Amino acid sequence: MDRQELLNINKNRKIEVESYHSSFDFDKYEITDENVIKEVTQTEEDIQQIGKFMAKKALEMGRKLKRIQQILSSHGTGTFVAWFNSLGLDKNMVYREINRWEQFEKYRNPAIAEASVRTLEYIKKNNDKLEEAEIVEILEDPLEAAKKIKEIEKKGKEEIEINFDEKIQKLSKKIEKAYKNIEKWEMEIKKLKSRNDDFEED
């Protein structure tokens, strides 16, 4: 096998690896026309690529907005808002993309670029509770993020319930111990009263 044949094999392997596969179930909707499947799949791939490009640019925008926010912060309250309003930028979009950039700065995870607003808000709101591995798990597949969040929340609730059970058990033991102490102290009081009565009789 010569060098050219090896190169061709490697090239073909690369094409196979990079080949895009749609997750859409064409069979379910009885779409069997190969041309339709091919065009939809190709267009889907294009849309995905555009989405990734836009996500990357959104992250870049967040970085630039954050920088301007820092620059204008020393020029009076409302200056930054006035600035982005002058550009016709939506307030929610501005702070959403700043938040995206801040999350990226914090976690250095490129998947943040493609994360949904809800996902980012969840991470921001719960960053003190979430472990880094959980954040990675949420971000690794944007389509599964909501499901992962539910799983993490469920796990958290179960842990809280376990903690409650442990606390209840500990408190029950303390109460039991307290009752025993009360009985002991009551006996001591009776003894002291008895001695006191004997002393007074003498």
One Martini backbone bead per residue (centre of mass of N, CA, C, O) as a GRO file, in nm:
protein
  202
    1MET     BB    1   0.092   0.039   0.027
    2ASP     BB    2   0.076   0.354  -0.046
    3ARG     BB    3   0.070   0.679   0.047
    4GLN     BB    4  -0.193   0.761  -0.103
    5GLU     BB    5  -0.374   0.541   0.015
    6LEU     BB    6  -0.339   0.628   0.308
    7LEU     BB    7  -0.452   0.913   0.271
    8ASN     BB    8  -0.732   0.823   0.173
    9ILE     BB    9  -0.812   0.670   0.426
   10ASN     BB   10  -0.783   0.906   0.624
   11LYS     BB   11  -0.982   1.088   0.478
   12ASN     BB   12  -1.229   0.901   0.503
   13ARG     BB   13  -1.227   0.883   0.809
   14LYS     BB   14  -1.266   1.183   0.859
   15ILE     BB   15  -1.536   1.204   0.715
   16GLU     BB   16  -1.684   1.000   0.897
   17VAL     BB   17  -1.642   1.151   1.164
   18GLU     BB   18  -1.763   1.437   1.049
   19SER     BB   19  -2.023   1.326   0.996
   20TYR     BB   20  -2.354   1.409   0.987
   21HIS     BB   21  -2.623   1.332   1.225
   22SER     BB   22  -2.943   1.300   1.257
   23SER     BB   23  -3.198   1.291   1.524
   24PHE     BB   24  -3.417   1.260   1.337
   25ASP     BB   25  -3.727   1.080   1.283
   26PHE     BB   26  -3.813   0.986   0.976
   27ASP     BB   27  -3.982   0.724   1.011
   28LYS     BB   28  -4.209   0.836   1.190
   29TYR     BB   29  -4.283   1.038   0.925
   30GLU     BB   30  -4.243   0.883   0.655
   31ILE     BB   31  -3.942   0.950   0.552
   32THR     BB   32  -3.776   0.821   0.243
   33ASP     BB   33  -3.656   1.042   0.089
   34GLU     BB   34  -3.328   1.097   0.028
   35ASN     BB   35  -3.332   1.397  -0.058
   36VAL     BB   36  -3.479   1.504   0.187
   37ILE     BB   37  -3.290   1.395   0.403
   38LYS     BB   38  -3.036   1.534   0.297
   39GLU     BB   39  -3.138   1.830   0.309
   40VAL     BB   40  -3.221   1.840   0.604
   41THR     BB   41  -2.948   1.755   0.722
   42GLN     BB   42  -2.779   1.982   0.600
   43THR     BB   43  -2.944   2.216   0.719
   44GLU     BB   44  -2.910   2.133   1.010
   45GLU     BB   45  -2.605   2.163   1.014
   46ASP     BB   46  -2.601   2.461   0.941
   47ILE     BB   47  -2.762   2.557   1.187
   48GLN     BB   48  -2.565   2.452   1.398
   49GLN     BB   49  -2.324   2.623   1.303
   50ILE     BB   50  -2.460   2.896   1.338
   51GLY     BB   51  -2.518   2.861   1.639
   52LYS     BB   52  -2.219   2.842   1.724
   53PHE     BB   53  -2.136   3.114   1.613
   54MET     BB   54  -2.338   3.282   1.779
   55ALA     BB   55  -2.240   3.188   2.056
   56LYS     BB   56  -1.956   3.299   2.027
   57LYS     BB   57  -2.047   3.595   1.981
   58ALA     BB   58  -2.201   3.626   2.246
   59LEU     BB   59  -1.953   3.597   2.424
   60GLU     BB   60  -1.805   3.838   2.304
   61MET     BB   61  -2.021   4.044   2.376
   62GLY     BB   62  -2.010   4.003   2.680
   63ARG     BB   63  -1.719   4.099   2.711
   64LYS     BB   64  -1.763   4.388   2.597
   65LEU     BB   65  -1.989   4.476   2.788
   66LYS     BB   66  -1.830   4.439   3.047
   67ARG     BB   67  -1.612   4.645   2.982
   68ILE     BB   68  -1.797   4.893   2.957
   69GLN     BB   69  -1.914   4.871   3.238
   70GLN     BB   70  -1.644   4.925   3.380
   71ILE     BB   71  -1.577   5.198   3.253
   72LEU     BB   72  -1.870   5.341   3.332
   73SER     BB   73  -1.884   5.307   3.651
   74SER     BB   74  -1.721   5.600   3.697
   75HIS     BB   75  -1.985   5.774   3.545
   76GLY     BB   76  -2.229   5.694   3.683
   77THR     BB   77  -2.544   5.628   3.724
   78GLY     BB   78  -2.670   5.493   3.412
   79THR     BB   79  -2.457   5.505   3.182
   80PHE     BB   80  -2.468   5.221   3.065
   81VAL     BB   81  -2.767   5.221   2.994
   82ALA     BB   82  -2.754   5.466   2.809
   83TRP     BB   83  -2.559   5.342   2.610
   84PHE     BB   84  -2.726   5.084   2.519
   85ASN     BB   85  -2.975   5.249   2.437
   86SER     BB   86  -2.831   5.409   2.205
   87LEU     BB   87  -2.810   5.118   2.046
   88GLY     BB   88  -3.079   4.942   2.097
   89LEU     BB   89  -3.048   4.763   2.341
   90ASP     BB   90  -3.144   4.506   2.528
   91LYS     BB   91  -3.138   4.461   2.858
   92ASN     BB   92  -3.163   4.151   2.883
   93MET     BB   93  -2.941   4.086   2.680
   94VAL     BB   94  -2.705   4.227   2.814
   95TYR     BB   95  -2.716   4.072   3.095
   96ARG     BB   96  -2.707   3.791   2.978
   97GLU     BB   97  -2.421   3.818   2.837
   98ILE     BB   98  -2.269   3.894   3.088
   99ASN     BB   99  -2.334   3.639   3.242
  100ARG     BB  100  -2.204   3.448   3.043
  101TRP     BB  101  -1.918   3.561   3.074
  102GLU     BB  102  -1.890   3.522   3.380
  103GLN     BB  103  -1.921   3.216   3.368
  104PHE     BB  104  -1.680   3.169   3.186
  105GLU     BB  105  -1.467   3.294   3.372
  106LYS     BB  106  -1.520   3.095   3.606
  107TYR     BB  107  -1.529   2.796   3.437
  108ARG     BB  108  -1.404   2.759   3.150
  109ASN     BB  109  -1.664   2.678   2.960
  110PRO     BB  110  -1.759   2.660   2.631
  111ALA     BB  111  -2.064   2.563   2.673
  112ILE     BB  112  -2.180   2.840   2.764
  113ALA     BB  113  -2.235   2.955   2.480
  114GLU     BB  114  -2.493   2.728   2.446
  115ALA     BB  115  -2.649   2.803   2.677
  116SER     BB  116  -2.919   2.860   2.833
  117VAL     BB  117  -3.075   3.084   3.025
  118ARG     BB  118  -3.175   2.885   3.241
  119THR     BB  119  -2.907   2.751   3.295
  120LEU     BB  120  -2.752   3.004   3.383
  121GLU     BB  121  -2.941   3.082   3.614
  122TYR     BB  122  -2.907   2.825   3.776
  123ILE     BB  123  -2.603   2.844   3.820
  124LYS     BB  124  -2.600   3.121   3.953
  125LYS     BB  125  -2.802   3.053   4.190
  126ASN     BB  126  -2.626   2.755   4.257
  127ASN     BB  127  -2.304   2.783   4.285
  128ASP     BB  128  -2.278   2.706   4.601
  129LYS     BB  129  -2.406   2.402   4.556
  130LEU     BB  130  -2.246   2.329   4.317
  131GLU     BB  131  -2.060   2.119   4.153
  132GLU     BB  132  -1.841   2.103   3.902
  133ALA     BB  133  -1.948   1.834   3.783
  134GLU     BB  134  -2.243   1.935   3.755
  135ILE     BB  135  -2.189   2.165   3.559
  136VAL     BB  136  -2.071   1.994   3.336
  137GLU     BB  137  -2.321   1.813   3.303
  138ILE     BB  138  -2.514   2.042   3.217
  139LEU     BB  139  -2.330   2.156   2.969
  140GLU     BB  140  -2.257   1.912   2.770
  141ASP     BB  141  -2.590   1.903   2.709
  142PRO     BB  142  -2.825   2.121   2.618
  143LEU     BB  143  -3.071   1.917   2.573
  144GLU     BB  144  -3.017   1.787   2.883
  145ALA     BB  145  -3.018   2.007   3.107
  146ALA     BB  146  -3.301   1.989   3.237
  147LYS     BB  147  -3.269   1.695   3.328
  148LYS     BB  148  -3.017   1.734   3.505
  149ILE     BB  149  -3.140   1.937   3.699
  150LYS     BB  150  -3.359   1.751   3.810
  151GLU     BB  151  -3.165   1.538   3.921
  152ILE     BB  152  -3.013   1.726   4.115
  153GLU     BB  153  -3.261   1.820   4.277
  154LYS     BB  154  -3.351   1.542   4.370
  155LYS     BB  155  -3.092   1.472   4.518
  156GLY     BB  156  -3.104   1.714   4.712
  157LYS     BB  157  -3.374   1.637   4.848
  158GLU     BB  158  -3.282   1.364   4.954
  159GLU     BB  159  -3.055   1.479   5.133
  160ILE     BB  160  -3.238   1.655   5.307
  161GLU     BB  161  -3.412   1.425   5.415
  162ILE     BB  162  -3.179   1.279   5.550
  163ASN     BB  163  -3.102   1.514   5.735
  164PHE     BB  164  -3.369   1.525   5.882
  165ASP     BB  165  -3.361   1.241   5.998
  166GLU     BB  166  -3.101   1.280   6.156
  167LYS     BB  167  -3.202   1.516   6.330
  168ILE     BB  168  -3.439   1.372   6.458
  169GLN     BB  169  -3.274   1.151   6.594
  170LYS     BB  170  -3.096   1.336   6.764
  171LEU     BB  171  -3.329   1.480   6.913
  172SER     BB  172  -3.454   1.227   7.035
  173LYS     BB  173  -3.207   1.155   7.206
  174LYS     BB  174  -3.203   1.418   7.368
  175ILE     BB  175  -3.482   1.386   7.490
  176GLU     BB  176  -3.430   1.118   7.628
  177LYS     BB  177  -3.198   1.224   7.801
  178ALA     BB  178  -3.358   1.446   7.940
  179TYR     BB  179  -3.564   1.262   8.081
  180LYS     BB  180  -3.356   1.111   8.249
  181ASN     BB  181  -3.252   1.362   8.393
  182ILE     BB  182  -3.518   1.443   8.522
  183GLU     BB  183  -3.555   1.190   8.688
  184LYS     BB  184  -3.293   1.221   8.842
  185TRP     BB  185  -3.354   1.504   8.961
  186GLU     BB  186  -3.615   1.426   9.107
  187MET     BB  187  -3.481   1.225   9.297
  188GLU     BB  188  -3.288   1.429   9.428
  189ILE     BB  189  -3.508   1.615   9.536
  190LYS     BB  190  -3.643   1.407   9.719
  191LYS     BB  191  -3.396   1.352   9.892
  192LEU     BB  192  -3.356   1.643   9.988
  193LYS     BB  193  -3.633   1.672  10.119
  194SER     BB  194  -3.603   1.439  10.314
  195ARG     BB  195  -3.358   1.554  10.463
  196ASN     BB  196  -3.489   1.819  10.541
  197ASP     BB  197  -3.712   1.696  10.714
  198ASP     BB  198  -3.525   1.550  10.911
  199PHE     BB  199  -3.379   1.805  11.008
  200GLU     BB  200  -3.632   1.954  11.121
  201GLU     BB  201  -3.712   1.735  11.331
  202ASP     BB  202  -3.436   1.768  11.488
   0.00000   0.00000   0.00000
